[in-house]
Amino acid sequence: MAIDKNLNSQTEDRRLKFLNRTATRFSRSDTLALFTVGTFGLHLLTFLILFLLYGSYSQLSKKAPPTLVQLESGKSIKVAQLGSLERTPQVVLRFVSDTMTLMMNWSGNLPATTVEDAVEPKPDSGVDIRSISSSKGKVTHGAWQASYALSSDFRKEFLQLLADITPSGVFKGRTQVVFVPQYFQQPVLIEEGKWKVKIVANLTIFDESNKLGEVIPFNKEIFVRAVEAPSSPIKIDGLAAIVYQVRSSGLEIYAIRDLPQENL
């Protein structure tokens, strides 16, 4: 009996030692596996971060760096590169505002180009235009100059309409028409390189018999598109200077239509 007990005890000891060695072996294997998986995960995360950084640097390298431009006054400004058909909303809005103000203000005086002209304005004799309703009409020199901001196929038609509605008293110093803008909508992109701008304004007509003025609504949709701006010449004057000035923004008006009345 004692021999059997000793044998059983030795067998149990061997079994326990075997289980301990097996457990230790499995424990080391699990730790090694977890370490391997963790290391692979870190490498994968590092690769993903490097890939994202490469993409960001690649996009950044394709962008043109900002350019520093020095003006004639000595002031330096930063400019950004735009596509040939891209214009900022501020440029489009300023172009429409300046064009319509010059075109629709009829003071009976020539546009001032010097300080002397501003102090002592010269009378505007007008520019002869063959109107639609009659064989002869006139538009102001300011309207004629601003008309070069219109597309070539639209300019003639619009000048003829303008000659029809321009009072003859403007050129005799008896009538004055003031363009009074009330609202300019932010440009709405129609398609690439084309915008429309809604304006709400009045034309106030003053003459010798009506000092309070007659108000005529002038609510329009102005359609604008991008064009190639003329290159800056070294020396320019006369008509060429006028054309260059009004087209220097690289925009032109190709249509004007009445603005539909909103519901009350």
Short mmCIF file of C-alpha atoms in Angstrom, two decimals, residues 2-250:
data_model
loop_
_atom_site.label_atom_id
_atom_site.label_comp_id
_atom_site.label_asym_id
_atom_site.label_seq_id
_atom_site.Cartn_x
_atom_site.Cartn_y
_atom_site.Cartn_z
CA ALA A 2 2.81 2.39 0.83
CA ILE A 3 4.41 1.66 -2.53
CA ASP A 4 1.15 2.48 -4.33
CA LYS A 5 0.85 5.77 -2.46
CA ASN A 6 4.40 6.74 -3.37
CA LEU A 7 3.76 5.90 -7.02
CA ASN A 8 0.55 7.90 -7.04
CA SER A 9 2.30 10.85 -5.40
CA GLN A 10 5.13 10.81 -7.93
CA THR A 11 2.64 10.56 -10.80
CA GLU A 12 0.71 13.55 -9.45
CA ASP A 13 3.92 15.56 -9.12
CA ARG A 14 4.91 14.78 -12.69
CA ARG A 15 1.40 15.78 -13.91
CA LEU A 16 1.51 19.09 -12.05
CA LYS A 17 5.00 19.88 -13.38
CA PHE A 18 3.84 19.06 -16.91
CA LEU A 19 0.80 21.33 -16.55
CA ASN A 20 2.96 24.15 -15.18
CA ARG A 21 5.43 23.85 -18.06
CA THR A 22 2.52 23.78 -20.58
CA ALA A 23 0.85 26.82 -19.00
CA THR A 24 4.12 28.73 -18.98
CA ARG A 25 4.69 27.84 -22.64
CA PHE A 26 1.18 28.98 -23.61
CA SER A 27 1.52 32.16 -21.55
CA ARG A 28 4.76 33.08 -23.33
CA SER A 29 3.16 32.30 -26.72
CA ASP A 30 0.14 34.53 -25.97
CA THR A 31 2.36 37.41 -24.87
CA LEU A 32 4.50 37.08 -27.97
CA ALA A 33 1.38 37.00 -30.18
CA LEU A 34 -0.09 40.09 -28.53
CA PHE A 35 3.23 41.89 -28.88
CA THR A 36 3.41 40.97 -32.57
CA VAL A 37 -0.17 42.15 -33.25
CA GLY A 38 0.40 45.40 -31.34
CA THR A 39 3.64 46.10 -33.23
CA PHE A 40 1.92 45.46 -36.56
CA GLY A 41 -0.95 47.79 -35.59
CA LEU A 42 1.49 50.58 -34.69
CA HIS A 43 3.33 50.15 -37.99
CA LEU A 44 0.02 50.25 -39.86
CA LEU A 45 -1.04 53.43 -38.03
CA THR A 46 2.35 55.03 -38.73
CA PHE A 47 2.05 54.14 -42.42
CA LEU A 48 -1.45 55.66 -42.56
CA ILE A 49 -0.25 58.91 -40.97
CA LEU A 50 2.69 59.11 -43.35
CA PHE A 51 0.36 58.52 -46.30
CA LEU A 52 -1.93 61.35 -45.19
CA LEU A 53 1.04 63.66 -44.71
CA TYR A 54 2.30 62.82 -48.17
CA GLY A 55 -1.10 63.62 -49.66
CA SER A 56 -1.24 66.96 -47.85
CA TYR A 57 2.27 67.93 -48.94
CA SER A 58 1.50 66.84 -52.49
CA GLN A 59 -1.57 69.09 -52.64
CA LEU A 60 0.35 71.94 -51.08
CA SER A 61 3.16 71.61 -53.61
CA LYS A 62 0.66 72.01 -56.47
CA LYS A 63 -0.62 75.36 -55.17
CA ALA A 64 1.07 78.42 -56.52
CA PRO A 65 2.72 80.50 -53.78
CA PRO A 66 1.19 83.92 -53.07
CA THR A 67 2.75 86.68 -55.13
CA LEU A 68 3.82 90.02 -53.75
CA VAL A 69 3.07 92.92 -56.07
CA GLN A 70 4.31 96.46 -55.61
CA LEU A 71 2.04 99.26 -56.78
CA GLU A 72 3.16 102.54 -58.31
CA SER A 73 2.50 104.24 -54.98
CA GLY A 74 5.13 102.01 -53.37
CA LYS A 75 2.59 99.93 -51.45
CA SER A 76 2.99 96.16 -51.65
CA ILE A 77 0.03 93.80 -51.72
CA LYS A 78 -0.39 90.03 -51.87
CA VAL A 79 -2.30 88.56 -54.80
CA ALA A 80 -3.72 85.08 -55.27
CA GLN A 81 -3.76 83.11 -58.49
CA LEU A 82 -7.21 82.59 -60.04
CA GLY A 83 -8.41 80.64 -63.03
CA SER A 84 -9.03 82.46 -66.30
CA LEU A 85 -12.81 82.38 -65.67
CA GLU A 86 -12.70 83.06 -61.93
CA ARG A 87 -13.57 86.43 -60.41
CA THR A 88 -14.22 87.29 -56.79
CA PRO A 89 -17.75 88.47 -55.87
CA GLN A 90 -16.29 91.84 -54.82
CA VAL A 91 -14.77 92.39 -58.28
CA VAL A 92 -18.03 91.47 -60.06
CA LEU A 93 -20.11 93.71 -57.78
CA ARG A 94 -17.72 96.65 -58.10
CA PHE A 95 -17.67 96.28 -61.89
CA VAL A 96 -21.48 96.35 -62.12
CA SER A 97 -21.80 99.25 -59.69
CA ASP A 98 -19.18 101.41 -61.42
CA THR A 99 -20.52 100.65 -64.91
CA MET A 100 -24.16 101.41 -64.11
CA THR A 101 -23.27 104.55 -62.15
CA LEU A 102 -21.24 105.95 -65.05
CA MET A 103 -23.80 104.88 -67.63
CA MET A 104 -26.98 106.13 -65.95
CA ASN A 105 -25.89 109.43 -64.35
CA TRP A 106 -26.66 112.21 -66.86
CA SER A 107 -25.53 115.53 -65.45
CA GLY A 108 -25.10 117.44 -68.69
CA ASN A 109 -21.36 117.73 -68.01
CA LEU A 110 -18.45 115.72 -69.33
CA PRO A 111 -16.92 113.14 -66.95
CA ALA A 112 -14.10 114.78 -65.01
CA THR A 113 -10.65 113.49 -65.87
CA THR A 114 -8.61 116.19 -64.11
CA VAL A 115 -8.95 118.34 -61.02
CA GLU A 116 -9.72 121.34 -63.25
CA ASP A 117 -12.60 119.45 -64.88
CA ALA A 118 -14.02 118.65 -61.46
CA VAL A 119 -13.87 122.32 -60.39
CA GLU A 120 -15.13 123.74 -63.69
CA PRO A 121 -17.12 121.03 -65.51
CA LYS A 122 -17.33 121.20 -69.27
CA PRO A 123 -20.78 120.90 -70.91
CA ASP A 124 -21.62 117.59 -72.53
CA SER A 125 -22.78 117.95 -76.12
CA GLY A 126 -23.52 114.21 -76.30
CA VAL A 127 -22.61 111.46 -78.73
CA ASP A 128 -24.83 110.98 -81.78
CA ILE A 129 -26.49 107.58 -81.86
CA ARG A 130 -29.05 106.32 -84.36
CA SER A 131 -31.89 105.38 -82.02
CA ILE A 132 -34.55 102.75 -82.60
CA SER A 133 -37.58 105.05 -82.60
CA SER A 134 -36.00 107.89 -84.60
CA SER A 135 -33.19 108.38 -87.05
CA LYS A 136 -31.12 110.45 -84.65
CA GLY A 137 -30.51 110.52 -80.91
CA LYS A 138 -27.83 111.21 -78.36
CA VAL A 139 -26.31 109.62 -75.30
CA THR A 140 -24.01 111.25 -72.79
CA HIS A 141 -20.24 110.84 -73.07
CA GLY A 142 -20.25 108.99 -69.73
CA ALA A 143 -22.80 106.46 -71.00
CA TRP A 144 -20.86 106.09 -74.24
CA GLN A 145 -17.64 105.40 -72.33
CA ALA A 146 -19.32 102.93 -69.97
CA SER A 147 -20.89 101.13 -72.96
CA TYR A 148 -17.49 99.60 -73.74
CA ALA A 149 -18.11 97.40 -70.70
CA LEU A 150 -20.90 95.75 -72.71
CA SER A 151 -20.37 92.85 -75.06
CA SER A 152 -19.98 93.82 -78.72
CA ASP A 153 -23.25 92.16 -79.78
CA PHE A 154 -25.23 93.89 -77.00
CA ARG A 155 -23.62 97.33 -76.99
CA LYS A 156 -25.23 98.75 -80.16
CA GLU A 157 -28.75 97.68 -79.17
CA PHE A 158 -28.41 99.07 -75.65
CA LEU A 159 -27.02 102.43 -76.85
CA GLN A 160 -29.98 102.77 -79.22
CA LEU A 161 -32.41 102.15 -76.34
CA LEU A 162 -30.47 104.60 -74.18
CA ALA A 163 -30.67 107.27 -76.88
CA ASP A 164 -34.46 106.84 -76.88
CA ILE A 165 -34.86 107.52 -73.15
CA THR A 166 -32.20 110.22 -72.71
CA PRO A 167 -33.98 113.63 -72.42
CA SER A 168 -32.75 116.17 -74.93
CA GLY A 169 -32.67 118.78 -72.15
CA VAL A 170 -29.62 117.00 -70.68
CA PHE A 171 -27.45 118.38 -73.48
CA LYS A 172 -28.87 121.90 -73.07
CA GLY A 173 -28.22 122.10 -69.34
CA ARG A 174 -31.92 122.11 -68.47
CA THR A 175 -32.33 118.49 -67.31
CA GLN A 176 -30.35 116.23 -65.01
CA VAL A 177 -30.87 112.51 -64.32
CA VAL A 178 -29.42 110.97 -61.16
CA PHE A 179 -28.95 107.22 -60.72
CA VAL A 180 -29.84 106.33 -57.10
CA PRO A 181 -28.99 102.68 -56.26
CA GLN A 182 -30.82 101.19 -53.30
CA TYR A 183 -29.70 97.57 -53.34
CA PHE A 184 -27.12 95.45 -55.12
CA GLN A 185 -27.49 91.70 -54.66
CA GLN A 186 -24.38 89.61 -54.25
CA PRO A 187 -23.41 88.03 -57.59
CA VAL A 188 -25.08 84.68 -58.26
CA LEU A 189 -22.99 82.18 -60.23
CA ILE A 190 -24.93 80.91 -63.25
CA GLU A 191 -22.19 78.73 -64.68
CA GLU A 192 -18.43 78.87 -64.85
CA GLY A 193 -17.42 82.43 -65.72
CA LYS A 194 -20.98 83.84 -65.69
CA TRP A 195 -22.91 85.69 -62.98
CA LYS A 196 -26.10 87.70 -62.55
CA VAL A 197 -26.55 90.67 -60.23
CA LYS A 198 -29.94 92.07 -59.22
CA ILE A 199 -30.11 95.81 -58.65
CA VAL A 200 -32.89 97.92 -57.22
CA ALA A 201 -32.50 101.60 -58.06
CA ASN A 202 -34.28 104.75 -59.16
CA LEU A 203 -33.67 107.32 -61.88
CA THR A 204 -34.55 110.73 -60.51
CA ILE A 205 -35.17 113.35 -63.22
CA PHE A 206 -34.73 117.05 -62.38
CA ASP A 207 -35.54 119.89 -64.74
CA GLU A 208 -36.44 123.56 -64.61
CA SER A 209 -40.13 122.84 -64.07
CA ASN A 210 -39.69 120.06 -61.49
CA LYS A 211 -37.18 120.79 -58.75
CA LEU A 212 -38.44 117.92 -56.56
CA GLY A 213 -37.65 115.41 -59.27
CA GLU A 214 -39.59 112.64 -60.98
CA VAL A 215 -38.67 109.17 -59.78
CA ILE A 216 -38.59 106.29 -62.25
CA PRO A 217 -37.89 102.74 -60.92
CA PHE A 218 -34.83 101.11 -62.42
CA ASN A 219 -34.88 97.49 -61.23
CA LYS A 220 -32.76 95.20 -63.37
CA GLU A 221 -30.94 91.90 -63.62
CA ILE A 222 -27.42 92.41 -64.94
CA PHE A 223 -25.75 89.42 -66.61
CA VAL A 224 -21.95 89.41 -66.48
CA ARG A 225 -19.32 87.08 -67.89
CA ALA A 226 -15.55 86.80 -67.62
CA VAL A 227 -13.43 87.82 -70.60
CA GLU A 228 -9.74 88.23 -71.19
CA ALA A 229 -8.54 91.53 -69.78
CA PRO A 230 -6.53 93.68 -72.20
CA SER A 231 -2.80 93.77 -71.59
CA SER A 232 -1.53 96.92 -69.95
CA PRO A 233 0.09 99.19 -72.56
CA ILE A 234 3.12 101.33 -71.81
CA LYS A 235 1.58 104.54 -73.12
CA ILE A 236 -2.05 105.00 -74.05
CA ASP A 237 -4.47 107.89 -74.44
CA GLY A 238 -7.68 108.91 -76.15
CA LEU A 239 -10.34 106.31 -76.99
CA ALA A 240 -7.95 103.40 -76.42
CA ALA A 241 -7.39 104.55 -72.82
CA ILE A 242 -11.15 104.63 -72.21
CA VAL A 243 -11.66 101.14 -73.60
CA TYR A 244 -8.77 99.77 -71.56
CA GLN A 245 -10.02 101.36 -68.35
CA VAL A 246 -13.57 99.98 -68.51
CA ARG A 247 -12.40 96.49 -69.55
CA SER A 248 -9.42 96.17 -67.22
CA SER A 249 -11.38 94.04 -64.75
CA GLY A 250 -11.76 91.25 -67.32
#
